[in-house]
Amino acid sequence: MEPVDRRYGPGHARSMTTDIQIARAAHKLPITDIAAKLGLAEDNILRYGPDKAKISHQTLDGLASRPRGNLVLVTAINPTPAGEGKTTTTVGLGDALNRIGKRATVCIREASLGPNFGMKGGAAGGGHAQIVPMEEMNLHFTGDFHAITAAHNLLAAMIDNHIYWGNDLDIDTRRITWRRVMDMNDRALRDIVLGLGGVSNGFVRQTGFDITVASEVMAILCLSRDLDDLHARLGRIVVAYTRDRRPVTARDLKADGAMTVLLRDALQPNLVQTLENNPALVHGGPFANIAHGCNSVIATDAALRLSDYVVTEAGFGADLGAEKFLDIKCRLAGLSPAAAVLVATVRALKMNGGVAKDNLGTEDVDAVRRGCANLGRHIENLRSFGVPLVVAVNHFHGDTSAEIAALQDYCSRHGVTAILCQHWAKGGAGAEDLARHVVTLVEKGQADFHTLYPDSMPLWQKIETICTRIHRAAHVEALPGIRAQLETWEAEGYGHLPVCIAKTQYSFSTDPDLRGAPEGHVIPVREVRLNAGAGFVVAICGQIMTMPGLPRHPAAETIGLNDLGQIEGLF
Amino acid sequence: MEPVDRRYGPGHARSMTTDIQIARAAHKLPITDIAAKLGLAEDNILRYGPDKAKISHQTLDGLASRPRGNLVLVTAINPTPAGEGKTTTTVGLGDALNRIGKRATVCIREASLGPNFGMKGGAAGGGHAQIVPMEEMNLHFTGDFHAITAAHNLLAAMIDNHIYWGNDLDIDTRRITWRRVMDMNDRALRDIVLGLGGVSNGFVRQTGFDITVASEVMAILCLSRDLDDLHARLGRIVVAYTRDRRPVTARDLKADGAMTVLLRDALQPNLVQTLENNPALVHGGPFANIAHGCNSVIATDAALRLSDYVVTEAGFGADLGAEKFLDIKCRLAGLSPAAAVLVATVRALKMNGGVAKDNLGTEDVDAVRRGCANLGRHIENLRSFGVPLVVAVNHFHGDTSAEIAALQDYCSRHGVTAILCQHWAKGGAGAEDLARHVVTLVEKGQADFHTLYPDSMPLWQKIETICTRIHRAAHVEALPGIRAQLETWEAEGYGHLPVCIAKTQYSFSTDPDLRGAPEGHVIPVREVRLNAGAGFVVAICGQIMTMPGLPRHPAAETIGLNDLGQIEGLF
């Protein structure tokens, strides 16, 4: 079955087979068989229907003494509307590693429910490199995000309830930073006034809702090592400040225990499978802007204890995604990647080289060469972390051999192998060359991973280090009050935290239209936020949307069940 | 193991064994074994962990041609703080029927998540008559309520989104009746203003949140026969009115298909087990005031096709619960109960006879006799529906034989058998006499069920009929505008709907302190609401709270995991 390339319109379709049709035609194995591939018995997992399961806490506890396999990060050049195929490559590489005899597991993030009702939902991968069951993974799945919503909103309710009953903690109602969340695109909830209607409804104040994936609870779930760590992190969440500016935590409100209870099941990683019946752990889904954008530490760690190779990805391009993966997730979890795969496409490089989206169908070798500047910048950056890397050229129908040769030539001159991959059309078989190269890189043992900055560096200097060394800004500008705020947090004991940069993913700069490899730009830090529970400080450089809206014609209008009880319109 | 009677404090404890301890010590069978008792194979169910499952839509579709077993309703006298034990009796009777050789299934409602963090959570039953797994059932369970929350809030988001993009339907933003929901006790959300913050966030308007169990989507899920019926009902929901007062429905907004998709899995009934390893379907949980307060039609129907006997319960006392069960659920689903069990306790009758809660420990035969007026009223009412009945005396430690004799004597004089039950202390063995009597009642075939009023009766007359014949009001008073509103709905084609009375559950009157069997009172109808999707008109007679608040010291403050990973403080 040859897939249709929905990524660039029906005119380019090679057949009428879409991602969802391929996913529906999958020959799924019972999830117990997938678990068996990881050496897990039926009582090691909690089944959710025939094709989904969670690995139980008890099983996870028993893995701690096992050695970890090799961790491979899949990252990409800066995203363009042309599409890069990071998840597709992650899945294809996982399948290919299994094909060449390695026990490999794929680890990716869960999808958010709400956005599926705005634009059409995302598959997990594409073509013949997908994870299934696609529909459930785009809907309620195993309920993790609902549990996060509930835990987040319980804390919010306990804040207003505390104030209602006398406000013993002296919370300043103007300085409550904890908002509410909902897994829905609902712009009307961004900015609300609550507590109206009289005495029995509490005190009036202004606040709002974010989408669930933007919740600090999501980031916490994804960075927690176990239930105890989860509990401790939840307790450290700063929700408000008192009249005299002291932070008020979830533990002060005694909400941390109940939140842990709500999240107990959700902390267990979800086991599903690729189209080629290899294990995939799909767990957690923090925003890649105001959070670190990686799947959970607990899933990655479990996969490493159960496999020779774990292939995982990080959100956005390597300047944001890989940096956060390495400086936040790997730092906090003690992970050390053995290799990195940098995904590029000819089409995306052409856009980076100045070609408009509508002209991508025309051969343009020079544009590829110009666009390679973006690729080269990411290669340099990844090398600076001490991680050996390979470039994966995710093949699209229409790429010409001259364009591919130009890309491979560029990489070769920069000392990196670029391997053409056809997993999208052929599944794991299309990524075997990539898999063999990754194994060679790993087995050479050349990885010498180190983070970009030490814990001990002052917060402002951390921001400057990331923005100048990774994003190549000439200068970082702090809006008024920012540096004083950072110093206050340092005085309060938060100075050791890593920094999470929130900026546009489309450019190294803060201008989304500035493709290629800009330098000499200024990055302004507009706002800083303390995520004391998750364990990082967010530096916001630009507009960040934490509650999306629905479009004029939401996908929801055409979503429904067909006569077979299948879901139509979701993809 | 002798249970402790947590219903009236530790001073009365007969041992240190609580409901939760009994539940934890349960010898649960794998859920596949429970399914097998219903004749269901592993591929008929969707497993959620080892002890929970859903019966698949495909299986449900295959049941339609089977004959239905016998439906037994468990209802009660008006609730008092002394506790009656309706669910406990439902479970005990189910187990007892199985003990005497009948294939019996228990059908009850699911618990709401939010309130567990306010007051301590409720077990499903008590003592040795419980349904397990108790903890999961009080937390996320199989995610049904989260799915309802999502479907409800998607519709809400689509309303504001429609207005944002131009309001083609001409919705009057002052006449939007559809609020948002959350499964949380959060009084601050009762009354809010949304859409603040400027142009990109939409139009400012006042609205609020209800708790999820108060959602019309919950009532719809519980009254739908299958996915098609669910889809049709969701489409009929009236969410707002136009400037010229025409109703706007979910179908007008094209939200019905996507809502159906969100609820597809949730519509499948949940299978769990009693402590004695008998099947229990726990599905749906609509409010018993502004909704009909019964478990789902789909669960009850499936259980009837799979069992000889189905024991189910309805919320609150028989005047509200049984009336709605019979006039709404049975009417809409074509169900016909074969018998009813009216639960009473000596303690609750003493409260109805005027004894204060603190004095319930003292023998008071006269008070029992006086309180029997309440019981007698319910007996008369139930008989008027043509359903044969038996009184179950749910035995409490401390009941004296003189008190029990007074109760049995009263029943005997009213032509009803009253059977002493000890299922709370002894499990199914303690309710075998009750089970045998129920079987006798059913096998006599004396049931001649008829609803209280025909579909064709005008809406106001339906309200009057219920209030005068069941609640024994002398007169029903309509506040201004009420009758005109009902007539408008009749003109719009909603006149055939049954009526759902929302009033205090503590009294036949609207005064919660008026126990016993008051008559001659006036019931004022303050507000009427159209639930066109669920298929009933709500008549609100008194204050109805649709979003609870948390108490000064919420249970959440002491909920947490213990060293064994077990949940403490939830019960």
Short mmCIF file of N, CA, C and O in Angstrom, two decimals, chain A residues 160-213:
data_model
loop_
_atom_site.label_atom_id
_atom_site.label_comp_id
_atom_site.label_asym_id
_atom_site.label_seq_id
_atom_site.Cartn_x
_atom_site.Cartn_y
_atom_site.Cartn_z
N ASP A 160 -8.80 29.35 45.69
CA ASP A 160 -9.95 30.22 45.92
C ASP A 160 -10.72 29.81 47.18
O ASP A 160 -11.27 30.66 47.88
N ASN A 161 -10.71 28.51 47.46
CA ASN A 161 -11.40 28.05 48.67
C ASN A 161 -10.68 28.51 49.93
O ASN A 161 -11.31 28.88 50.92
N HIS A 162 -9.35 28.52 49.85
CA HIS A 162 -8.57 28.99 50.99
C HIS A 162 -8.88 30.47 51.29
O HIS A 162 -9.05 30.86 52.44
N ILE A 163 -8.96 31.25 50.24
CA ILE A 163 -9.26 32.68 50.41
C ILE A 163 -10.68 32.85 50.95
O ILE A 163 -10.92 33.64 51.87
N TYR A 164 -11.60 32.06 50.42
CA TYR A 164 -13.00 32.12 50.83
C TYR A 164 -13.16 31.91 52.33
O TYR A 164 -13.93 32.60 52.99
N TRP A 165 -12.40 30.95 52.86
CA TRP A 165 -12.57 30.60 54.26
C TRP A 165 -11.67 31.40 55.19
O TRP A 165 -11.46 31.01 56.34
N GLY A 166 -11.11 32.51 54.73
CA GLY A 166 -10.40 33.39 55.66
C GLY A 166 -8.99 33.76 55.26
O GLY A 166 -8.40 34.65 55.85
N ASN A 167 -8.42 33.06 54.29
CA ASN A 167 -7.11 33.44 53.74
C ASN A 167 -6.02 33.49 54.81
O ASN A 167 -5.28 34.47 54.93
N ASP A 168 -5.89 32.42 55.56
CA ASP A 168 -4.87 32.35 56.62
C ASP A 168 -3.46 32.56 56.09
O ASP A 168 -2.58 33.04 56.81
N LEU A 169 -3.23 32.17 54.83
CA LEU A 169 -1.88 32.31 54.27
C LEU A 169 -1.62 33.73 53.76
O LEU A 169 -0.53 34.01 53.27
N ASP A 170 -2.63 34.59 53.83
CA ASP A 170 -2.47 35.99 53.39
C ASP A 170 -2.12 36.10 51.90
O ASP A 170 -1.26 36.89 51.50
N ILE A 171 -2.77 35.28 51.09
CA ILE A 171 -2.54 35.32 49.64
C ILE A 171 -3.02 36.66 49.09
O ILE A 171 -4.12 37.10 49.39
N ASP A 172 -2.17 37.29 48.30
CA ASP A 172 -2.55 38.54 47.61
C ASP A 172 -3.33 38.14 46.35
O ASP A 172 -2.75 37.56 45.43
N THR A 173 -4.61 38.45 46.33
CA THR A 173 -5.45 37.95 45.21
C THR A 173 -5.05 38.59 43.88
O THR A 173 -5.48 38.12 42.83
N ARG A 174 -4.23 39.62 43.93
CA ARG A 174 -3.72 40.20 42.67
C ARG A 174 -2.49 39.46 42.18
O ARG A 174 -2.00 39.67 41.09
N ARG A 175 -1.93 38.60 43.04
CA ARG A 175 -0.66 37.94 42.69
C ARG A 175 -0.81 36.42 42.70
O ARG A 175 0.09 35.69 43.08
N ILE A 176 -1.96 35.96 42.25
CA ILE A 176 -2.15 34.52 42.07
C ILE A 176 -1.68 34.19 40.65
O ILE A 176 -2.23 34.70 39.67
N THR A 177 -0.67 33.36 40.53
CA THR A 177 -0.12 33.04 39.20
C THR A 177 -0.73 31.75 38.64
O THR A 177 -0.58 31.47 37.47
N TRP A 178 -1.38 30.97 39.48
CA TRP A 178 -1.95 29.68 39.05
C TRP A 178 -3.29 29.90 38.40
O TRP A 178 -4.24 30.34 39.04
N ARG A 179 -3.39 29.62 37.10
CA ARG A 179 -4.64 29.75 36.39
C ARG A 179 -5.34 28.39 36.35
O ARG A 179 -4.93 27.46 37.03
N ARG A 180 -6.42 28.26 35.64
CA ARG A 180 -7.07 26.97 35.45
C ARG A 180 -6.75 26.44 34.06
O ARG A 180 -6.23 27.19 33.22
N VAL A 181 -7.02 25.17 33.81
CA VAL A 181 -6.74 24.61 32.49
C VAL A 181 -7.92 23.78 31.98
O VAL A 181 -8.76 23.31 32.75
N MET A 182 -7.96 23.65 30.66
CA MET A 182 -8.96 22.81 30.00
C MET A 182 -8.30 22.29 28.71
O MET A 182 -7.55 23.01 28.07
N ASP A 183 -8.58 21.03 28.35
CA ASP A 183 -7.99 20.49 27.13
C ASP A 183 -8.92 20.79 25.96
O ASP A 183 -9.59 19.92 25.42
N MET A 184 -8.97 22.07 25.62
CA MET A 184 -9.93 22.55 24.61
C MET A 184 -9.38 23.85 24.03
O MET A 184 -8.72 24.60 24.73
N ASN A 185 -9.63 24.10 22.77
CA ASN A 185 -9.30 25.40 22.17
C ASN A 185 -10.46 26.34 22.44
O ASN A 185 -11.48 26.28 21.76
N ASP A 186 -10.31 27.21 23.43
CA ASP A 186 -11.44 28.01 23.87
C ASP A 186 -10.96 29.41 24.24
O ASP A 186 -10.74 29.73 25.40
N ARG A 187 -10.84 30.26 23.21
CA ARG A 187 -10.27 31.59 23.41
C ARG A 187 -11.06 32.42 24.41
O ARG A 187 -10.49 33.30 25.06
N ALA A 188 -12.36 32.16 24.53
CA ALA A 188 -13.20 32.96 25.42
C ALA A 188 -12.79 32.81 26.88
O ALA A 188 -13.14 33.64 27.72
N LEU A 189 -12.05 31.73 27.18
CA LEU A 189 -11.63 31.50 28.57
C LEU A 189 -10.25 32.07 28.89
O LEU A 189 -9.79 31.95 30.02
N ARG A 190 -9.60 32.67 27.91
CA ARG A 190 -8.24 33.18 28.15
C ARG A 190 -8.19 34.18 29.28
O ARG A 190 -7.24 34.24 30.05
N ASP A 191 -9.22 35.00 29.36
CA ASP A 191 -9.19 36.11 30.30
C ASP A 191 -10.59 36.23 30.89
O ASP A 191 -11.53 36.60 30.17
N ILE A 192 -10.75 35.87 32.15
CA ILE A 192 -12.08 35.85 32.76
C ILE A 192 -12.04 36.55 34.13
O ILE A 192 -10.98 36.76 34.71
N VAL A 193 -13.23 36.89 34.59
CA VAL A 193 -13.39 37.32 35.98
C VAL A 193 -14.26 36.27 36.65
O VAL A 193 -15.31 35.89 36.14
N LEU A 194 -13.81 35.78 37.81
CA LEU A 194 -14.59 34.75 38.51
C LEU A 194 -15.01 35.26 39.89
O LEU A 194 -14.64 36.36 40.30
N GLY A 195 -15.79 34.44 40.58
CA GLY A 195 -16.22 34.79 41.93
C GLY A 195 -17.34 35.80 41.98
O GLY A 195 -17.65 36.37 43.03
N LEU A 196 -17.99 36.03 40.83
CA LEU A 196 -19.15 36.94 40.81
C LEU A 196 -20.35 36.27 41.47
O LEU A 196 -20.33 35.08 41.76
N GLY A 197 -21.39 37.04 41.69
CA GLY A 197 -22.66 36.45 42.14
C GLY A 197 -22.89 36.52 43.63
O GLY A 197 -23.85 35.95 44.13
N GLY A 198 -22.01 37.20 44.36
CA GLY A 198 -22.30 37.41 45.77
C GLY A 198 -21.41 36.64 46.71
O GLY A 198 -20.53 35.88 46.30
N VAL A 199 -21.69 36.85 47.99
CA VAL A 199 -20.85 36.35 49.07
C VAL A 199 -20.56 34.85 48.97
O VAL A 199 -19.42 34.41 49.16
N SER A 200 -21.55 34.07 48.62
CA SER A 200 -21.36 32.62 48.70
C SER A 200 -20.49 32.08 47.57
O SER A 200 -20.13 30.91 47.57
N ASN A 201 -20.16 32.92 46.60
CA ASN A 201 -19.30 32.47 45.50
C ASN A 201 -17.85 32.93 45.64
O ASN A 201 -17.03 32.65 44.77
N GLY A 202 -17.54 33.63 46.71
CA GLY A 202 -16.15 34.01 46.96
C GLY A 202 -15.82 35.41 46.55
O GLY A 202 -16.71 36.25 46.40
N PHE A 203 -14.54 35.65 46.36
CA PHE A 203 -14.04 36.99 46.05
C PHE A 203 -13.80 37.14 44.55
O PHE A 203 -13.27 36.24 43.91
N VAL A 204 -14.21 38.26 44.01
CA VAL A 204 -14.05 38.53 42.59
C VAL A 204 -12.57 38.77 42.26
O VAL A 204 -11.88 39.50 42.97
N ARG A 205 -12.10 38.11 41.22
CA ARG A 205 -10.74 38.40 40.74
C ARG A 205 -10.62 37.99 39.27
O ARG A 205 -11.44 37.24 38.75
N GLN A 206 -9.58 38.51 38.64
CA GLN A 206 -9.36 38.25 37.22
C GLN A 206 -8.33 37.13 37.06
O GLN A 206 -7.33 37.07 37.75
N THR A 207 -8.61 36.20 36.15
CA THR A 207 -7.69 35.09 35.89
C THR A 207 -8.00 34.55 34.51
O THR A 207 -8.47 35.29 33.64
N GLY A 208 -7.76 33.26 34.26
CA GLY A 208 -8.05 32.71 32.94
C GLY A 208 -7.69 31.24 32.87
O GLY A 208 -7.24 30.65 33.86
N PHE A 209 -7.96 30.67 31.72
CA PHE A 209 -7.65 29.26 31.47
C PHE A 209 -6.55 29.14 30.41
O PHE A 209 -6.55 29.87 29.43
N ASP A 210 -5.65 28.17 30.61
CA ASP A 210 -4.72 27.75 29.57
C ASP A 210 -5.15 26.37 29.08
O ASP A 210 -5.97 25.70 29.71
N ILE A 211 -4.58 25.96 27.96
CA ILE A 211 -4.83 24.59 27.52
C ILE A 211 -3.98 23.66 28.38
O ILE A 211 -2.92 24.03 28.88
N THR A 212 -4.49 22.44 28.60
CA THR A 212 -3.89 21.52 29.56
C THR A 212 -2.40 21.26 29.32
O THR A 212 -1.62 21.17 30.27
N VAL A 213 -2.00 21.16 28.05
CA VAL A 213 -0.57 20.88 27.80
C VAL A 213 0.34 22.00 28.26
O VAL A 213 1.55 21.81 28.39
#
